[in-house]
Amino acid sequence: MSELTFYTHPMSRGRVVRWMLEEVGIPYTVETMEFGPDMKTPEYLAINPMGKVPAIKHGSTIVTEVAAICAYLADQFPDKKLAPPAASPERGDYYRWLFFMAGPFEMATSALAYGWKIDSSNAQSVGCGHVEDSINTLEKVLGRTPYICG
Ligand SMILES: N[C@@H](CCC(=O)N[C@@H](CS)C(=O)NCC(=O)O)C(=O)O
């Protein structure tokens, strides 16, 4: 099995990847990165040019972005059944909500946290629409079933 290194900080989005790694159940090495200069060294920028965590190195493959890392791990370890089978109809829900969280929902939570101005003057061109649109959409799908997919 290829060696897996997980670059993270405990107070970061890396927690999502940590959860995924534990679900996968493979051994991995943790490189804890400090916020600030530690993430901006040439060595780490070669892993993630954004200078951000999380990131993984699996063998010679580097993956950044929470959603991409989770999808990659699900595909690499299909026996764990953490994603619907390739080409199954459930793959539609899987992609839909994975990308929804990485795109609109991620943007909406930042907008909420930092008080970005999203109103009727710009909501139609902003990916998350009004912040409440993203939150209500997630609440609605989770209200139907505790499982978003499958
Ligand atoms: N879109 C990225 C976001 C990564 C991100 O913003 N990480 C933050 C911590 S949660 C970070 O590393 N910030 C440090 C910095 O920008 O210097 C993802 O999904 O992984």
PDB file of N, CA and C in Angstrom, residues 1-2 11 16-17 19 23 26 34 36 38 58 69 80 83 85-86 99 104-105 121-122 132-133 138-139 148:
ATOM      1  N   MET A   1       0.844  -1.194   0.000  1.00  0.00           N
ATOM      2  CA  MET A   1       0.000   0.000   0.000  1.00  0.00           C
ATOM      3  C   MET A   1       0.887   1.256   0.000  1.00  0.00           C
ATOM      4  N   SER A   2       0.510   2.272  -0.819  1.00  0.00           N
ATOM      5  CA  SER A   2       1.306   3.504  -0.878  1.00  0.00           C
ATOM      6  C   SER A   2       1.212   4.257   0.440  1.00  0.00           C
ATOM      7  N   MET A  11      -7.247  22.914  13.945  1.00  0.00           N
ATOM      8  CA  MET A  11      -8.347  23.885  13.897  1.00  0.00           C
ATOM      9  C   MET A  11      -8.556  24.329  12.445  1.00  0.00           C
ATOM     10  N   VAL A  16     -12.317  17.525   8.426  1.00  0.00           N
ATOM     11  CA  VAL A  16     -13.198  16.732   7.547  1.00  0.00           C
ATOM     12  C   VAL A  16     -12.400  15.566   6.956  1.00  0.00           C
ATOM     13  N   VAL A  17     -11.175  15.879   6.536  1.00  0.00           N
ATOM     14  CA  VAL A  17     -10.324  14.841   5.937  1.00  0.00           C
ATOM     15  C   VAL A  17      -9.902  13.819   6.986  1.00  0.00           C
ATOM     16  N   TRP A  19     -11.648  12.832   9.476  1.00  0.00           N
ATOM     17  CA  TRP A  19     -12.817  11.958   9.630  1.00  0.00           C
ATOM     18  C   TRP A  19     -12.836  10.926   8.497  1.00  0.00           C
ATOM     19  N   GLU A  23     -12.539   6.856   8.578  1.00  0.00           N
ATOM     20  CA  GLU A  23     -13.539   5.967   7.965  1.00  0.00           C
ATOM     21  C   GLU A  23     -12.861   4.971   7.025  1.00  0.00           C
ATOM     22  N   ILE A  26      -7.045   3.415   6.909  1.00  0.00           N
ATOM     23  CA  ILE A  26      -5.676   3.069   6.493  1.00  0.00           C
ATOM     24  C   ILE A  26      -4.681   3.812   7.391  1.00  0.00           C
ATOM     25  N   GLU A  34       1.749  24.744  11.057  1.00  0.00           N
ATOM     26  CA  GLU A  34       1.304  25.940  11.781  1.00  0.00           C
ATOM     27  C   GLU A  34       0.771  26.955  10.777  1.00  0.00           C
ATOM     28  N   GLY A  36       0.489  30.505   9.076  1.00  0.00           N
ATOM     29  CA  GLY A  36       1.524  31.527   8.886  1.00  0.00           C
ATOM     30  C   GLY A  36       2.661  30.986   8.033  1.00  0.00           C
ATOM     31  N   ASP A  38       4.882  28.746   8.192  1.00  0.00           N
ATOM     32  CA  ASP A  38       5.065  27.297   8.050  1.00  0.00           C
ATOM     33  C   ASP A  38       4.361  26.749   6.798  1.00  0.00           C
ATOM     34  N   HIS A  58      -0.265  10.809  -1.411  1.00  0.00           N
ATOM     35  CA  HIS A  58      -0.504   9.362  -1.398  1.00  0.00           C
ATOM     36  C   HIS A  58       0.382   8.751  -2.468  1.00  0.00           C
ATOM     37  N   ILE A  69     -10.198  15.572  -1.862  1.00  0.00           N
ATOM     38  CA  ILE A  69      -9.482  14.555  -1.074  1.00  0.00           C
ATOM     39  C   ILE A  69     -10.454  13.444  -0.673  1.00  0.00           C
ATOM     40  N   LYS A  80     -14.406   0.062   1.042  1.00  0.00           N
ATOM     41  CA  LYS A  80     -14.979   0.722   2.231  1.00  0.00           C
ATOM     42  C   LYS A  80     -16.383   1.265   1.951  1.00  0.00           C
ATOM     43  N   ALA A  83     -18.479   5.738  -1.210  1.00  0.00           N
ATOM     44  CA  ALA A  83     -19.096   6.460  -2.332  1.00  0.00           C
ATOM     45  C   ALA A  83     -19.954   5.453  -3.085  1.00  0.00           C
ATOM     46  N   PRO A  85     -21.296   3.228  -6.187  1.00  0.00           N
ATOM     47  CA  PRO A  85     -20.494   2.652  -7.271  1.00  0.00           C
ATOM     48  C   PRO A  85     -20.439   3.577  -8.479  1.00  0.00           C
ATOM     49  N   ALA A  86     -19.291   3.550  -9.176  1.00  0.00           N
ATOM     50  CA  ALA A  86     -19.128   4.375 -10.378  1.00  0.00           C
ATOM     51  C   ALA A  86     -20.270   4.097 -11.345  1.00  0.00           C
ATOM     52  N   PHE A  99     -20.305  18.736  -4.423  1.00  0.00           N
ATOM     53  CA  PHE A  99     -19.955  20.016  -5.033  1.00  0.00           C
ATOM     54  C   PHE A  99     -20.753  21.155  -4.414  1.00  0.00           C
ATOM     55  N   PRO A 104     -21.288  26.430  -3.238  1.00  0.00           N
ATOM     56  CA  PRO A 104     -22.218  27.386  -2.627  1.00  0.00           C
ATOM     57  C   PRO A 104     -22.197  27.406  -1.101  1.00  0.00           C
ATOM     58  N   PHE A 105     -22.187  26.234  -0.492  1.00  0.00           N
ATOM     59  CA  PHE A 105     -22.293  26.227   0.975  1.00  0.00           C
ATOM     60  C   PHE A 105     -21.036  26.802   1.630  1.00  0.00           C
ATOM     61  N   SER A 121     -29.156  42.950  -4.966  1.00  0.00           N
ATOM     62  CA  SER A 121     -28.375  43.613  -6.023  1.00  0.00           C
ATOM     63  C   SER A 121     -27.347  42.677  -6.657  1.00  0.00           C
ATOM     64  N   ASN A 122     -26.968  41.604  -5.924  1.00  0.00           N
ATOM     65  CA  ASN A 122     -25.904  40.747  -6.476  1.00  0.00           C
ATOM     66  C   ASN A 122     -26.171  39.246  -6.328  1.00  0.00           C
ATOM     67  N   GLU A 132     -29.223  32.513   3.064  1.00  0.00           N
ATOM     68  CA  GLU A 132     -30.322  31.637   3.527  1.00  0.00           C
ATOM     69  C   GLU A 132     -30.708  30.613   2.459  1.00  0.00           C
ATOM     70  N   ASP A 133     -30.541  30.951   1.189  1.00  0.00           N
ATOM     71  CA  ASP A 133     -30.886  29.988   0.124  1.00  0.00           C
ATOM     72  C   ASP A 133     -30.057  28.717   0.281  1.00  0.00           C
ATOM     73  N   LEU A 138     -29.875  23.018   2.058  1.00  0.00           N
ATOM     74  CA  LEU A 138     -29.273  21.885   2.783  1.00  0.00           C
ATOM     75  C   LEU A 138     -30.258  21.335   3.823  1.00  0.00           C
ATOM     76  N   GLU A 139     -30.926  22.249   4.531  1.00  0.00           N
ATOM     77  CA  GLU A 139     -31.890  21.805   5.546  1.00  0.00           C
ATOM     78  C   GLU A 139     -33.008  20.986   4.917  1.00  0.00           C
ATOM     79  N   ILE A 148     -27.929  11.779   2.746  1.00  0.00           N
ATOM     80  CA  ILE A 148     -28.085  12.632   1.582  1.00  0.00           C
ATOM     81  C   ILE A 148     -27.995  11.818   0.295  1.00  0.00           C
TER      82      ILE A 148
END
